[in-house]
mmCIF file with all atom_site columns, C-alpha atoms in Angstrom:
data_model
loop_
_atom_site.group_PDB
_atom_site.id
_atom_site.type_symbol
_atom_site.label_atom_id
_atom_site.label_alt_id
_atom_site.label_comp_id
_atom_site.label_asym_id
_atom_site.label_entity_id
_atom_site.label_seq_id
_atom_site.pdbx_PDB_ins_code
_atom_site.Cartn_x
_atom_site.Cartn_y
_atom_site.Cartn_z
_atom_site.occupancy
_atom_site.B_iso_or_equiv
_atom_site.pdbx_formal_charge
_atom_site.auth_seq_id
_atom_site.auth_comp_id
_atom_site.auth_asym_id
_atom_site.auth_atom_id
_atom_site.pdbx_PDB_model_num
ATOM 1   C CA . UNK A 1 1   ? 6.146    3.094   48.281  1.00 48.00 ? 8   UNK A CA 1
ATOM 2   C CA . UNK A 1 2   ? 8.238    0.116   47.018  1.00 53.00 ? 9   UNK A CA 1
ATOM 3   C CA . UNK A 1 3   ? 6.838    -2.442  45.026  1.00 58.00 ? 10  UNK A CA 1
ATOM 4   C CA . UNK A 1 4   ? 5.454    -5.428  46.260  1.00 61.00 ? 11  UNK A CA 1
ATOM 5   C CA . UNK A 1 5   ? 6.787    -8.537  45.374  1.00 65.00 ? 12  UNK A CA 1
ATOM 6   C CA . UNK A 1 6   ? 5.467    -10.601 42.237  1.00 65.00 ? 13  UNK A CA 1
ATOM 7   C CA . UNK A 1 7   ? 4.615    -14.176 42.490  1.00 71.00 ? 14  UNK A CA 1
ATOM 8   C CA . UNK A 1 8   ? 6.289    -16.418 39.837  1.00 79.00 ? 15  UNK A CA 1
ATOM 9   C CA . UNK A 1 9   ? 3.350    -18.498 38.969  1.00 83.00 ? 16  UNK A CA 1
ATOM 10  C CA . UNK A 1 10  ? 1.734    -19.535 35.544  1.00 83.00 ? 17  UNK A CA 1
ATOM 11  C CA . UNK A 1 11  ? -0.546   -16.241 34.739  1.00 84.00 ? 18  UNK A CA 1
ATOM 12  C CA . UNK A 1 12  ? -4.001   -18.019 33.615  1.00 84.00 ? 19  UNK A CA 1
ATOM 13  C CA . UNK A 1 13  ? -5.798   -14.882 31.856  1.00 86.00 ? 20  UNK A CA 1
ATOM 14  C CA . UNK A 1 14  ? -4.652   -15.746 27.941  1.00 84.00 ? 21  UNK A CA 1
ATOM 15  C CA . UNK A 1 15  ? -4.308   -12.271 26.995  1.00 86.00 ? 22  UNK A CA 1
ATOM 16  C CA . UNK A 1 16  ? -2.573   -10.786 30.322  1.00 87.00 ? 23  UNK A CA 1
ATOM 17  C CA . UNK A 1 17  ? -0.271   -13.839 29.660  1.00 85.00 ? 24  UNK A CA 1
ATOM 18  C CA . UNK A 1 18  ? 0.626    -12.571 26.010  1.00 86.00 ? 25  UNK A CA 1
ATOM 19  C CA . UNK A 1 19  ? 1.099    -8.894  26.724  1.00 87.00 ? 26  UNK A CA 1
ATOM 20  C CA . UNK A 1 20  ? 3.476    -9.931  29.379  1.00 88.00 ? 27  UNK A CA 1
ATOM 21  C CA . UNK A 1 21  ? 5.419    -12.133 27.170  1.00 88.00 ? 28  UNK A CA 1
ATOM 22  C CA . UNK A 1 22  ? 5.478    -9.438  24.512  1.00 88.00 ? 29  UNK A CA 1
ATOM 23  C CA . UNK A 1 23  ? 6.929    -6.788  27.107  1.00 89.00 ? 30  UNK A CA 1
ATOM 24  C CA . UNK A 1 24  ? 9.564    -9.454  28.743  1.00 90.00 ? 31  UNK A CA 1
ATOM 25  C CA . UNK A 1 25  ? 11.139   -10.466 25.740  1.00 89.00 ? 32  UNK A CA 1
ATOM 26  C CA . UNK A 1 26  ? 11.324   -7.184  24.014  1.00 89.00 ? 33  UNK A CA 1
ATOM 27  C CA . UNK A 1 27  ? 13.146   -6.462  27.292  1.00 89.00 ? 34  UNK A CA 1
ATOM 28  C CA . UNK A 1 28  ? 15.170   -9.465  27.233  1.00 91.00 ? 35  UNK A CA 1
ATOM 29  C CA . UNK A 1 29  ? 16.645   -8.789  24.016  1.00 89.00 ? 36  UNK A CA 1
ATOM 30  C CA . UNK A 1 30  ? 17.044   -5.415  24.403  1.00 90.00 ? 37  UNK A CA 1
ATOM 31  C CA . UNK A 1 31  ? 19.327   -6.270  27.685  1.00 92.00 ? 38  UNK A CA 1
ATOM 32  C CA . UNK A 1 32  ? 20.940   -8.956  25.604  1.00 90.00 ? 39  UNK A CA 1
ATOM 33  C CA . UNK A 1 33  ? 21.543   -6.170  22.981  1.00 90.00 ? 40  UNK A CA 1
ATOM 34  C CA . UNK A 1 34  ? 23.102   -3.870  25.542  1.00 91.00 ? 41  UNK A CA 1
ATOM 35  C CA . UNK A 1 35  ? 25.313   -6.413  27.185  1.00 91.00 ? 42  UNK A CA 1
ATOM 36  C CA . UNK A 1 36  ? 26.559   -6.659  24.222  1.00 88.00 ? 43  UNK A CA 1
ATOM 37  C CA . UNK A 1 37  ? 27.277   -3.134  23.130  1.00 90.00 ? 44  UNK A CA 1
ATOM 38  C CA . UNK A 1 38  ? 28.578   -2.278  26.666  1.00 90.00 ? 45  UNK A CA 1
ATOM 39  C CA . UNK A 1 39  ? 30.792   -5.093  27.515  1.00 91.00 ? 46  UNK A CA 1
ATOM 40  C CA . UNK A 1 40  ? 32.133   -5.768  23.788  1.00 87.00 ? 47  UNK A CA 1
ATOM 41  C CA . UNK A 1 41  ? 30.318   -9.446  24.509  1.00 88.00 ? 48  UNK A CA 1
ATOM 42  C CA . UNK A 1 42  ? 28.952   -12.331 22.196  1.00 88.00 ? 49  UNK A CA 1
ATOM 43  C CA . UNK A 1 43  ? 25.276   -12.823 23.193  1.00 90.00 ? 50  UNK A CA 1
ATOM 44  C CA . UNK A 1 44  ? 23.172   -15.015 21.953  1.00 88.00 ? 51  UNK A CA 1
ATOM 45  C CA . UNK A 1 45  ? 19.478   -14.895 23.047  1.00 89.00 ? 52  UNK A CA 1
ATOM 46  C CA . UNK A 1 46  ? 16.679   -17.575 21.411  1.00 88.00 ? 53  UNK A CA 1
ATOM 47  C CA . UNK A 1 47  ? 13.133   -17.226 22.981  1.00 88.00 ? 54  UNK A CA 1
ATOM 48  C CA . UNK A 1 48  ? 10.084   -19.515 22.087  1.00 86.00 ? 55  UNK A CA 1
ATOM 49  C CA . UNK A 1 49  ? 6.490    -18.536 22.179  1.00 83.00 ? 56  UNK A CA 1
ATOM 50  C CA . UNK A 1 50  ? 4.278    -21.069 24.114  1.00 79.00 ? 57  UNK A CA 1
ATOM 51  C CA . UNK A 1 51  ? 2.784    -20.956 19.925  1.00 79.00 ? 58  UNK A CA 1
ATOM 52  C CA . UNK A 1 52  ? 6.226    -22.202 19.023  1.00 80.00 ? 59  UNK A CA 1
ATOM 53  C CA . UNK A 1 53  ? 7.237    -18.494 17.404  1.00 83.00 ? 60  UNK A CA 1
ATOM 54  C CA . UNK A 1 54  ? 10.757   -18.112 17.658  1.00 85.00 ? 61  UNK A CA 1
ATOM 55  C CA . UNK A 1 55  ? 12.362   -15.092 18.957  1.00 86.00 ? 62  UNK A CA 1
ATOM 56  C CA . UNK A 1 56  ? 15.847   -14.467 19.016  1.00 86.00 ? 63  UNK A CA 1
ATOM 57  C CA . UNK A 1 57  ? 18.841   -11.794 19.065  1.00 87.00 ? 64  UNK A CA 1
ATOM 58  C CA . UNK A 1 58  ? 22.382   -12.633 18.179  1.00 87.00 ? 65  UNK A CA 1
ATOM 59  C CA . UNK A 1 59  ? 25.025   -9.694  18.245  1.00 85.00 ? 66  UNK A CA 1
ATOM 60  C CA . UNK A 1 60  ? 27.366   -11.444 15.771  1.00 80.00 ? 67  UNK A CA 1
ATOM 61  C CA . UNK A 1 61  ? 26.109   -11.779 12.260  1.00 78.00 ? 68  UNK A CA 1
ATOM 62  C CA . UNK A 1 62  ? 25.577   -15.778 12.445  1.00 79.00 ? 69  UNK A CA 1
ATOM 63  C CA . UNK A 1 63  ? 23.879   -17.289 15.396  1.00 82.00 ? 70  UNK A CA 1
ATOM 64  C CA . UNK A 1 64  ? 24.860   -20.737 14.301  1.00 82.00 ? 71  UNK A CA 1
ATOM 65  C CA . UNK A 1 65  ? 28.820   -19.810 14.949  1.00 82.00 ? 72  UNK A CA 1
ATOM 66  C CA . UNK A 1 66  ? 27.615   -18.610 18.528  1.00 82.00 ? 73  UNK A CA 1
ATOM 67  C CA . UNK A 1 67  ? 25.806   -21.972 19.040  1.00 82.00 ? 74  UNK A CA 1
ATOM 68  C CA . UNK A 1 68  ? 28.617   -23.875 17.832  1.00 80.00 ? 75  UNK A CA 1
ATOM 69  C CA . UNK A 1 69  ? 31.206   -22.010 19.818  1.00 80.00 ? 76  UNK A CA 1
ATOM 70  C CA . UNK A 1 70  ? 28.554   -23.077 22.681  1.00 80.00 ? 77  UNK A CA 1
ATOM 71  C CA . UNK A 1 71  ? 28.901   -26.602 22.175  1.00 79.00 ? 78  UNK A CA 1
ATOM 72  C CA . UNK A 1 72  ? 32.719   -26.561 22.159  1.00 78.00 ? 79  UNK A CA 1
ATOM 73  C CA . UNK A 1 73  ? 32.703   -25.474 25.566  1.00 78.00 ? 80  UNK A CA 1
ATOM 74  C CA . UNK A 1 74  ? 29.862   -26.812 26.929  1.00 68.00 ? 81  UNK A CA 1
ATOM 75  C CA . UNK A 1 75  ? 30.583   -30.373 28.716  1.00 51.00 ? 82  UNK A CA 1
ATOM 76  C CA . UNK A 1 76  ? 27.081   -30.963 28.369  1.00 51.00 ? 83  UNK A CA 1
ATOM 77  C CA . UNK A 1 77  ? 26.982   -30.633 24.954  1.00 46.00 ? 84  UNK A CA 1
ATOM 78  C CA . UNK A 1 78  ? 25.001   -33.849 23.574  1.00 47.00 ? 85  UNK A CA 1
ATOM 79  C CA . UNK A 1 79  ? 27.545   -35.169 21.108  1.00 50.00 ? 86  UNK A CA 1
ATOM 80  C CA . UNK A 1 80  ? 25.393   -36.550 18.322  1.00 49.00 ? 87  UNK A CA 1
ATOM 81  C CA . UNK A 1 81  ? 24.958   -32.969 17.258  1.00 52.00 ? 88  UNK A CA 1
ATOM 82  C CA . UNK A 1 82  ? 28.678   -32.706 16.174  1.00 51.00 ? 89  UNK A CA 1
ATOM 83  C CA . UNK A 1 83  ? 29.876   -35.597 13.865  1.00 52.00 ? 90  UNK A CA 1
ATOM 84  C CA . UNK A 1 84  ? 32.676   -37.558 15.168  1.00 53.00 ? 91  UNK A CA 1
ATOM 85  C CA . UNK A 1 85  ? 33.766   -38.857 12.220  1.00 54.00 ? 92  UNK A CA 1
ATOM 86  C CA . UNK A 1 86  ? 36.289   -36.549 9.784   1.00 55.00 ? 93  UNK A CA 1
ATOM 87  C CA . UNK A 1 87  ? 36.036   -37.877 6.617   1.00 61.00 ? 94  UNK A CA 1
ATOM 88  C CA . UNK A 1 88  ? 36.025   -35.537 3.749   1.00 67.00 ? 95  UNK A CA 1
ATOM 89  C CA . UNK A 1 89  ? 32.312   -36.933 3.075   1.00 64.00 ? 96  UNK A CA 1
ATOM 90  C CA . UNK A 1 90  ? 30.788   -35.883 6.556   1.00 69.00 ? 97  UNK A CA 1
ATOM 91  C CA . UNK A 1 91  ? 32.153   -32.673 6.551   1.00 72.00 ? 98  UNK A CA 1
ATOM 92  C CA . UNK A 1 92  ? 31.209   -31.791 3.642   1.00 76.00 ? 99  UNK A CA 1
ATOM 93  C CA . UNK A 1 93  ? 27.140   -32.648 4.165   1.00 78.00 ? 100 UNK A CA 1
ATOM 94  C CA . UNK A 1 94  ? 27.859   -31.060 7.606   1.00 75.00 ? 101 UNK A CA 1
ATOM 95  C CA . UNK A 1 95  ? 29.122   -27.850 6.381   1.00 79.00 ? 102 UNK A CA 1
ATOM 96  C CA . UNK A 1 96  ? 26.672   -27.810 3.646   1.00 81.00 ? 103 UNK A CA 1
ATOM 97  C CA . UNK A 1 97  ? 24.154   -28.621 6.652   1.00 79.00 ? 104 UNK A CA 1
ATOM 98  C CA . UNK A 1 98  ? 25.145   -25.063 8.584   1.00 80.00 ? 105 UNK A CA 1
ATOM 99  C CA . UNK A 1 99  ? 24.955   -23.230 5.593   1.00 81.00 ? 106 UNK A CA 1
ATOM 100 C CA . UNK A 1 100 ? 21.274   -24.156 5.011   1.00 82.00 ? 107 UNK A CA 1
ATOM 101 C CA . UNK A 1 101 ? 20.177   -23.944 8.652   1.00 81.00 ? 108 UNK A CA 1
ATOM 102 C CA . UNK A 1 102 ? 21.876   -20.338 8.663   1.00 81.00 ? 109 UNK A CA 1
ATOM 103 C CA . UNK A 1 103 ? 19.976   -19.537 5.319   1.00 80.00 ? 110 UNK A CA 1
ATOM 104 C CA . UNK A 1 104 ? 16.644   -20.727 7.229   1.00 82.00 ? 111 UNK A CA 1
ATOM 105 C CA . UNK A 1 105 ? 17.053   -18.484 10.313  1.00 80.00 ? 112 UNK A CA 1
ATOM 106 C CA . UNK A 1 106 ? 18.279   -15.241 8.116   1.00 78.00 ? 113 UNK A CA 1
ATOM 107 C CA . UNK A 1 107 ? 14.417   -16.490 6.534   1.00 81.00 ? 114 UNK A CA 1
ATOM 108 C CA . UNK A 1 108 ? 13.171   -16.237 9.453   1.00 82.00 ? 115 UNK A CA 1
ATOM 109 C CA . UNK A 1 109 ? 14.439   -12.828 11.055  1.00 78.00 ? 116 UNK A CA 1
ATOM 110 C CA . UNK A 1 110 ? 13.592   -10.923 7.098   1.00 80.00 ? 117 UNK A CA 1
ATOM 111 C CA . UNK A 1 111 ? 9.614    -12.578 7.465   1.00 80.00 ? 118 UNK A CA 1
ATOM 112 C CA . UNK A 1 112 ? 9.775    -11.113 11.219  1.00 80.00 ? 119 UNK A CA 1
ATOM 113 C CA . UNK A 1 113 ? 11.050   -7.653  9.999   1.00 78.00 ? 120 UNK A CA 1
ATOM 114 C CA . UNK A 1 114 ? 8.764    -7.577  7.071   1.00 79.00 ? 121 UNK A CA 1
ATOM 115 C CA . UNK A 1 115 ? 5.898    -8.327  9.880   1.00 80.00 ? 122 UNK A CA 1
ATOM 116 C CA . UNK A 1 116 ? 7.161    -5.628  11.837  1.00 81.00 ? 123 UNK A CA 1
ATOM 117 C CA . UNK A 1 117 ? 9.257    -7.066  14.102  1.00 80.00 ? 124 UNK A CA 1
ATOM 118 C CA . UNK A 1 118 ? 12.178   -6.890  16.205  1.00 75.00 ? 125 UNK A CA 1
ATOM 119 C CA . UNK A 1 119 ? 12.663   -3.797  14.133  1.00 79.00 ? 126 UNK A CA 1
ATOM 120 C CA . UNK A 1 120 ? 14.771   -2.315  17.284  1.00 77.00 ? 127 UNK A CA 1
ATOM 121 C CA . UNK A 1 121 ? 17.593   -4.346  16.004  1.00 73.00 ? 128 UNK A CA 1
ATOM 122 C CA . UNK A 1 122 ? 18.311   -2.663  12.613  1.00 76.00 ? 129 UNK A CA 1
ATOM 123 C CA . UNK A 1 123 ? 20.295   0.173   12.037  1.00 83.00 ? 130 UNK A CA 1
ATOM 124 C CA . UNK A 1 124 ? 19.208   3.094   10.042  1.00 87.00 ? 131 UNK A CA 1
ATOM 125 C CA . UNK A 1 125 ? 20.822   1.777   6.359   1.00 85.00 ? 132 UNK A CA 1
ATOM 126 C CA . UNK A 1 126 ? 18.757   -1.820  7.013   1.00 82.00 ? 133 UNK A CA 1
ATOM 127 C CA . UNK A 1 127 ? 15.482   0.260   7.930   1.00 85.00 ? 134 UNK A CA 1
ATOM 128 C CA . UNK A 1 128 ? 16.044   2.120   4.593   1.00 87.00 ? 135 UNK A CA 1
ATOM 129 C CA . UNK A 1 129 ? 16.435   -1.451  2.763   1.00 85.00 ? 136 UNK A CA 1
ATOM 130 C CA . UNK A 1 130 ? 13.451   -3.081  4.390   1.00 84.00 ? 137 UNK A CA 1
ATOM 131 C CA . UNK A 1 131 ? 11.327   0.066   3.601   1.00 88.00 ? 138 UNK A CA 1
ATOM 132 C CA . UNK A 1 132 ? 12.282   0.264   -0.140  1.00 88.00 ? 139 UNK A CA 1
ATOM 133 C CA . UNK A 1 133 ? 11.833   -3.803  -0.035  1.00 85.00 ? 140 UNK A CA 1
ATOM 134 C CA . UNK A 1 134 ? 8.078    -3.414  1.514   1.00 87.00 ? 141 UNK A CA 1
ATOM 135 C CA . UNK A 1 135 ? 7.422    -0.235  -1.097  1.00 90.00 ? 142 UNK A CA 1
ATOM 136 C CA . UNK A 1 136 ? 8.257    -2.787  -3.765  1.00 88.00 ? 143 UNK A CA 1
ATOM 137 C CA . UNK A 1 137 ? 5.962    -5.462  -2.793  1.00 86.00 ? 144 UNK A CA 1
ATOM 138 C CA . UNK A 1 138 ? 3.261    -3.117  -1.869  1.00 89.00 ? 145 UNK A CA 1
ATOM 139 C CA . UNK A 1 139 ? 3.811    -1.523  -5.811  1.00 90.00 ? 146 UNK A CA 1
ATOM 140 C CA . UNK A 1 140 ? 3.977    -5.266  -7.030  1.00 88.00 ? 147 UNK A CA 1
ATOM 141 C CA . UNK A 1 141 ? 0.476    -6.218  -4.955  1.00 91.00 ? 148 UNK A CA 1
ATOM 142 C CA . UNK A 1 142 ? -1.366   -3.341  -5.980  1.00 92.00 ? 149 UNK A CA 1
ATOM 143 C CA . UNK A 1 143 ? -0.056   -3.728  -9.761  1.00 91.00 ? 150 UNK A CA 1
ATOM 144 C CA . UNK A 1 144 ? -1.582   -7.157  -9.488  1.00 92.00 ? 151 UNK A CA 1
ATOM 145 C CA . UNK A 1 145 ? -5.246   -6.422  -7.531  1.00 92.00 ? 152 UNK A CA 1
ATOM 146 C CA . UNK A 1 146 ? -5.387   -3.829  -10.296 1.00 93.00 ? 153 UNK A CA 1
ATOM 147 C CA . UNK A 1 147 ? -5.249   -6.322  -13.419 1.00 93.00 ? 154 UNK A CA 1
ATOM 148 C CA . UNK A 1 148 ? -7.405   -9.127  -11.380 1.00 93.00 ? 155 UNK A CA 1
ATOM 149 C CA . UNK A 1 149 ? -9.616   -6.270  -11.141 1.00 94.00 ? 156 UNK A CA 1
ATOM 150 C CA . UNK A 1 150 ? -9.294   -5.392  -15.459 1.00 94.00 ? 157 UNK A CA 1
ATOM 151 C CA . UNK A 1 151 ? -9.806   -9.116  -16.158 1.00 92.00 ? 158 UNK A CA 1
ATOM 152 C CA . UNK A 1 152 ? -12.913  -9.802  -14.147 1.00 93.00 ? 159 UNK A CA 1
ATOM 153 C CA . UNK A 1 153 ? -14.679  -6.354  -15.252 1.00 93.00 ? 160 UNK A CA 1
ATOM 154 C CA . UNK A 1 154 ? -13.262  -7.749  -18.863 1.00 92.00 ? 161 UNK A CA 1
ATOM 155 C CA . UNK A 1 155 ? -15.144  -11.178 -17.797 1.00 92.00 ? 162 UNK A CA 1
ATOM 156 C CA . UNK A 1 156 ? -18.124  -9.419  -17.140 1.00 93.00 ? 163 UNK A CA 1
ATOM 157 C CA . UNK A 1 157 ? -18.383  -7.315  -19.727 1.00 92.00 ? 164 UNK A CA 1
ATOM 158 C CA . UNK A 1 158 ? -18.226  -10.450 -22.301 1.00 92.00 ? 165 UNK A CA 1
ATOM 159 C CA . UNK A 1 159 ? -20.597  -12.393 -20.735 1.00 93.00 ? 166 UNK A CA 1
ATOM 160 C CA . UNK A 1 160 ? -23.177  -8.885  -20.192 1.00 93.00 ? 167 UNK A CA 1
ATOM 161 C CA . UNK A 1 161 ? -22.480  -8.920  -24.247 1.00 92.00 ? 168 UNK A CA 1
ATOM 162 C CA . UNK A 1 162 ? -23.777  -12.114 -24.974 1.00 93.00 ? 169 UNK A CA 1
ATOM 163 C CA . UNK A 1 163 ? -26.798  -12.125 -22.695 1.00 93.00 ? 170 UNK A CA 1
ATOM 164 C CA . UNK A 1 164 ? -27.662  -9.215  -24.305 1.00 92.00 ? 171 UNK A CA 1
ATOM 165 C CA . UNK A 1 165 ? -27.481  -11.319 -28.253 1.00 92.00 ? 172 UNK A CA 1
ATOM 166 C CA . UNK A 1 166 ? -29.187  -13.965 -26.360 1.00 91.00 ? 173 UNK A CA 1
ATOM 167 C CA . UNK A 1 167 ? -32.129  -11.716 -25.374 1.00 92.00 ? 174 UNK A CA 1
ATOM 168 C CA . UNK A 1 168 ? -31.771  -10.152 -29.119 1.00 91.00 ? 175 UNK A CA 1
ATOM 169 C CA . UNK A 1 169 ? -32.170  -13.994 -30.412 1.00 91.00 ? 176 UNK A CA 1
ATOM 170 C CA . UNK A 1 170 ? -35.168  -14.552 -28.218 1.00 92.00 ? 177 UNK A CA 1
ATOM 171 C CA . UNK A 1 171 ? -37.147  -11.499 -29.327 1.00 91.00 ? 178 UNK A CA 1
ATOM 172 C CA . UNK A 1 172 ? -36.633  -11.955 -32.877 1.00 90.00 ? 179 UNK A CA 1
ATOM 173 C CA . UNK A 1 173 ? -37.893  -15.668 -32.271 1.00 90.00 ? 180 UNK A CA 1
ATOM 174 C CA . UNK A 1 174 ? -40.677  -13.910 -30.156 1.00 90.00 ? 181 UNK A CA 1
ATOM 175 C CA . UNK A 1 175 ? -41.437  -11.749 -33.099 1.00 88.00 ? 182 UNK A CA 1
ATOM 176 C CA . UNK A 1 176 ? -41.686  -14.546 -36.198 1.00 86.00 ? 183 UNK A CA 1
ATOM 177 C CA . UNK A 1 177 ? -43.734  -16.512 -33.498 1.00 86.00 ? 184 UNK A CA 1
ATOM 178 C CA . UNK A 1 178 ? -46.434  -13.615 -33.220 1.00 83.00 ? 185 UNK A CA 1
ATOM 179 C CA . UNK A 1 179 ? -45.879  -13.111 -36.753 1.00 82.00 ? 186 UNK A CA 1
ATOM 180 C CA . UNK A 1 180 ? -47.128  -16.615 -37.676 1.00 81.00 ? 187 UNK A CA 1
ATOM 181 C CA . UNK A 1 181 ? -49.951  -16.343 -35.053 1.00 80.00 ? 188 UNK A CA 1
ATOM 182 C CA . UNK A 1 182 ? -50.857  -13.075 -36.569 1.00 79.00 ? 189 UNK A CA 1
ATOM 183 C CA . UNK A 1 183 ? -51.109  -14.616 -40.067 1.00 76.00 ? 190 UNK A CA 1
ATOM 184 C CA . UNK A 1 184 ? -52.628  -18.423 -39.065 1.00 74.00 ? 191 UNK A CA 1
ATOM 185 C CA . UNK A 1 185 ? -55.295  -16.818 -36.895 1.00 67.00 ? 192 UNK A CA 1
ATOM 186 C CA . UNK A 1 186 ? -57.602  -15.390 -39.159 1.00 65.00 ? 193 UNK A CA 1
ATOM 187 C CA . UNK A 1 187 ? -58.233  -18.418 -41.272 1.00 63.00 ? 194 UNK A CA 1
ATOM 188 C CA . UNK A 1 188 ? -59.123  -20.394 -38.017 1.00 62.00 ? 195 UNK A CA 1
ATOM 189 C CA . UNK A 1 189 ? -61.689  -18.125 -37.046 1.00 61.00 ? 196 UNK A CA 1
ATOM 190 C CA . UNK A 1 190 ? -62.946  -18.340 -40.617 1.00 60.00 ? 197 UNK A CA 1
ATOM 191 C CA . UNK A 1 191 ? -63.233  -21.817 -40.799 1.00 58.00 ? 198 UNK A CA 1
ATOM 192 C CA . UNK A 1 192 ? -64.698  -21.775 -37.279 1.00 60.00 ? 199 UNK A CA 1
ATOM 193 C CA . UNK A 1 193 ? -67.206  -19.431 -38.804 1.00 59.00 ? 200 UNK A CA 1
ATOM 194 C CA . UNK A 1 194 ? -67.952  -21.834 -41.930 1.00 55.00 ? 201 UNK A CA 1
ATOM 195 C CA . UNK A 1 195 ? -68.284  -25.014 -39.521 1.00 53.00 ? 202 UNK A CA 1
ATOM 196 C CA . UNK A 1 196 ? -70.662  -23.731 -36.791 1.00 53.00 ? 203 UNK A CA 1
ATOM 197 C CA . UNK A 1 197 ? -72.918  -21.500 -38.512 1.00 54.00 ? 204 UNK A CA 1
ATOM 198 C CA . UNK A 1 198 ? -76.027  -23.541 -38.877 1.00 56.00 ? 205 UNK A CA 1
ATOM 199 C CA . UNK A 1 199 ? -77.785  -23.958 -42.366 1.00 56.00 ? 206 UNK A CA 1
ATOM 200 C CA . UNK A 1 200 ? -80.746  -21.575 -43.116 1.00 56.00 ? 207 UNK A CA 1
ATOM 201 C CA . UNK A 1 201 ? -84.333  -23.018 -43.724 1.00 54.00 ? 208 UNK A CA 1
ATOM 202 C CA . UNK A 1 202 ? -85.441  -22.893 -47.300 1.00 53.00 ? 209 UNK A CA 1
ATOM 203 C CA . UNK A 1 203 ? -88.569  -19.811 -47.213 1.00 52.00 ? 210 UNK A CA 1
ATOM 204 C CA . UNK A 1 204 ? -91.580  -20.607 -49.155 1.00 49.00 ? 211 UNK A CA 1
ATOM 205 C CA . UNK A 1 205 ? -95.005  -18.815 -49.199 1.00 48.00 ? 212 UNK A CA 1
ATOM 206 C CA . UNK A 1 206 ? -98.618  -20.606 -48.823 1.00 54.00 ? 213 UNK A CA 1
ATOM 207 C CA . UNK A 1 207 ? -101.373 -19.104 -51.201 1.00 55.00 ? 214 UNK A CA 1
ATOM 208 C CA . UNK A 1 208 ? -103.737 -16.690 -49.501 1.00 52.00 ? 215 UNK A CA 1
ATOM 209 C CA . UNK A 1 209 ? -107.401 -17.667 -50.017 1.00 54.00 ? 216 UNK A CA 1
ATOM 210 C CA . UNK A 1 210 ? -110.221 -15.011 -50.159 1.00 51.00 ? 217 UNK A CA 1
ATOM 211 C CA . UNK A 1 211 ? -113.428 -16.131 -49.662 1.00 55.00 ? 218 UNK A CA 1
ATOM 212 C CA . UNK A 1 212 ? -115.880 -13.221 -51.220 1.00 54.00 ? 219 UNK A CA 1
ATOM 213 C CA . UNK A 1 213 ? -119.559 -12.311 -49.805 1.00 54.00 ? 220 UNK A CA 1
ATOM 214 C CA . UNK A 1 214 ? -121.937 -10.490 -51.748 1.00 48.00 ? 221 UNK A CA 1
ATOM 215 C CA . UNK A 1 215 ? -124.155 -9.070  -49.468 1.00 52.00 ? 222 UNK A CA 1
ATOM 216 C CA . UNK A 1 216 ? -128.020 -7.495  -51.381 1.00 50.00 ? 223 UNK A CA 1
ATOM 217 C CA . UNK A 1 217 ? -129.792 -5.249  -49.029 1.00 49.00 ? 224 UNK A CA 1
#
């Protein structure tokens, strides 16, 4: 059973929108690749993400010299883009103008590949160079997690070492405080003693007086 026809319309689900994306351009670039493997072409193929991502595929090794070979032919061209004017001075900022933008979109295409993309593109040789490049600065990354690592157990080591003279300072204070208390509080009591007892009554005895009878019977 053939399949039915699909309506070219805006798809509203976000993520059925972005999966669809992903699978059409893959597919677009790889039949811009082909065409140009098959036919011996010059293709040129620049895609941008509703995000603003830019995707592209160029089977020459400068896009910019595609683009430029573009605007030669194109009548539409918009000729601001081009200077008109041939002094030494213009060309000079223009050329040094190309060089930069091509420097900016190899940038671009080495952060894709390092992200793991448009890998498809890259022959065996500039898989081997993008794996030994990612090895190093994996090595590099875990070299430096493993000394932020030394440095804050370091960190906390020296500050565990003085909390614990701190808390030696504050017992022996503790100490010569009970010390003193030890030593001070037996005099208080004894003067307590001295103050509060009350003064005893001076004794004294009162004659005993006999009174005899003589009784004759």
């Amino acid at each position: 059973m053939g399949r039915g026809k699909v309506e070219l319309k805006r798809i509203e689900n976000k993520i059925n929108r972005q999966v669809t994306f992903a699978k059409r351009r893959n597919g677009l670039l790889k039949k811009a690749y082909e065409l140009s493997i098959l036919c011996d072409a010059e293709v040129a193929a620049i895609v941008f993400s509703s995000r603003g991502r830019l995707f592209e595929f160029c089977s020459s090794s400068s896009m910019l010299k595609i683009i430029e070979r573009y605007r030669r032919c194109s009548h539409h061209a918009s000729e601001s883009m081009v200077p008109t004017n041939d002094t030494p001075v213009t060309q000079t900022c223009y050329q040094e103008y190309l060089k930069l933008k091509t420097h900016v979109g190899y940038l671009q295409h080495s952060q894709k590949n390092l992200l793991g993309e448009d890998l498809d593109t890259l022959n065996i040789k500039e898989l081997d160079q993008l794996d030994d490049q990612i090895e190093m600065s994996l090595r590099l990354i875990r070299s430096t997690k493993t000394q932020v690592i030394i440095d804050q157990l370091t960190g906390l080591k020296r500050e565990e070492q003085m909390l614990l003279e701190s808390n030696k300072t504050l017992r022996r204070k503790l100490q010569e405080v009970d010390a003193e208390n030890s030593i001070r509080l037996p005099s208080q009591i004894r003067a307590s003693n001295c103050i509060d007892e009350p003064p005893q009554p001076e004794k004294f005895f009162e004659p005993l007086v006999c009174h005899p009878s003589l009784q004759i019977g």
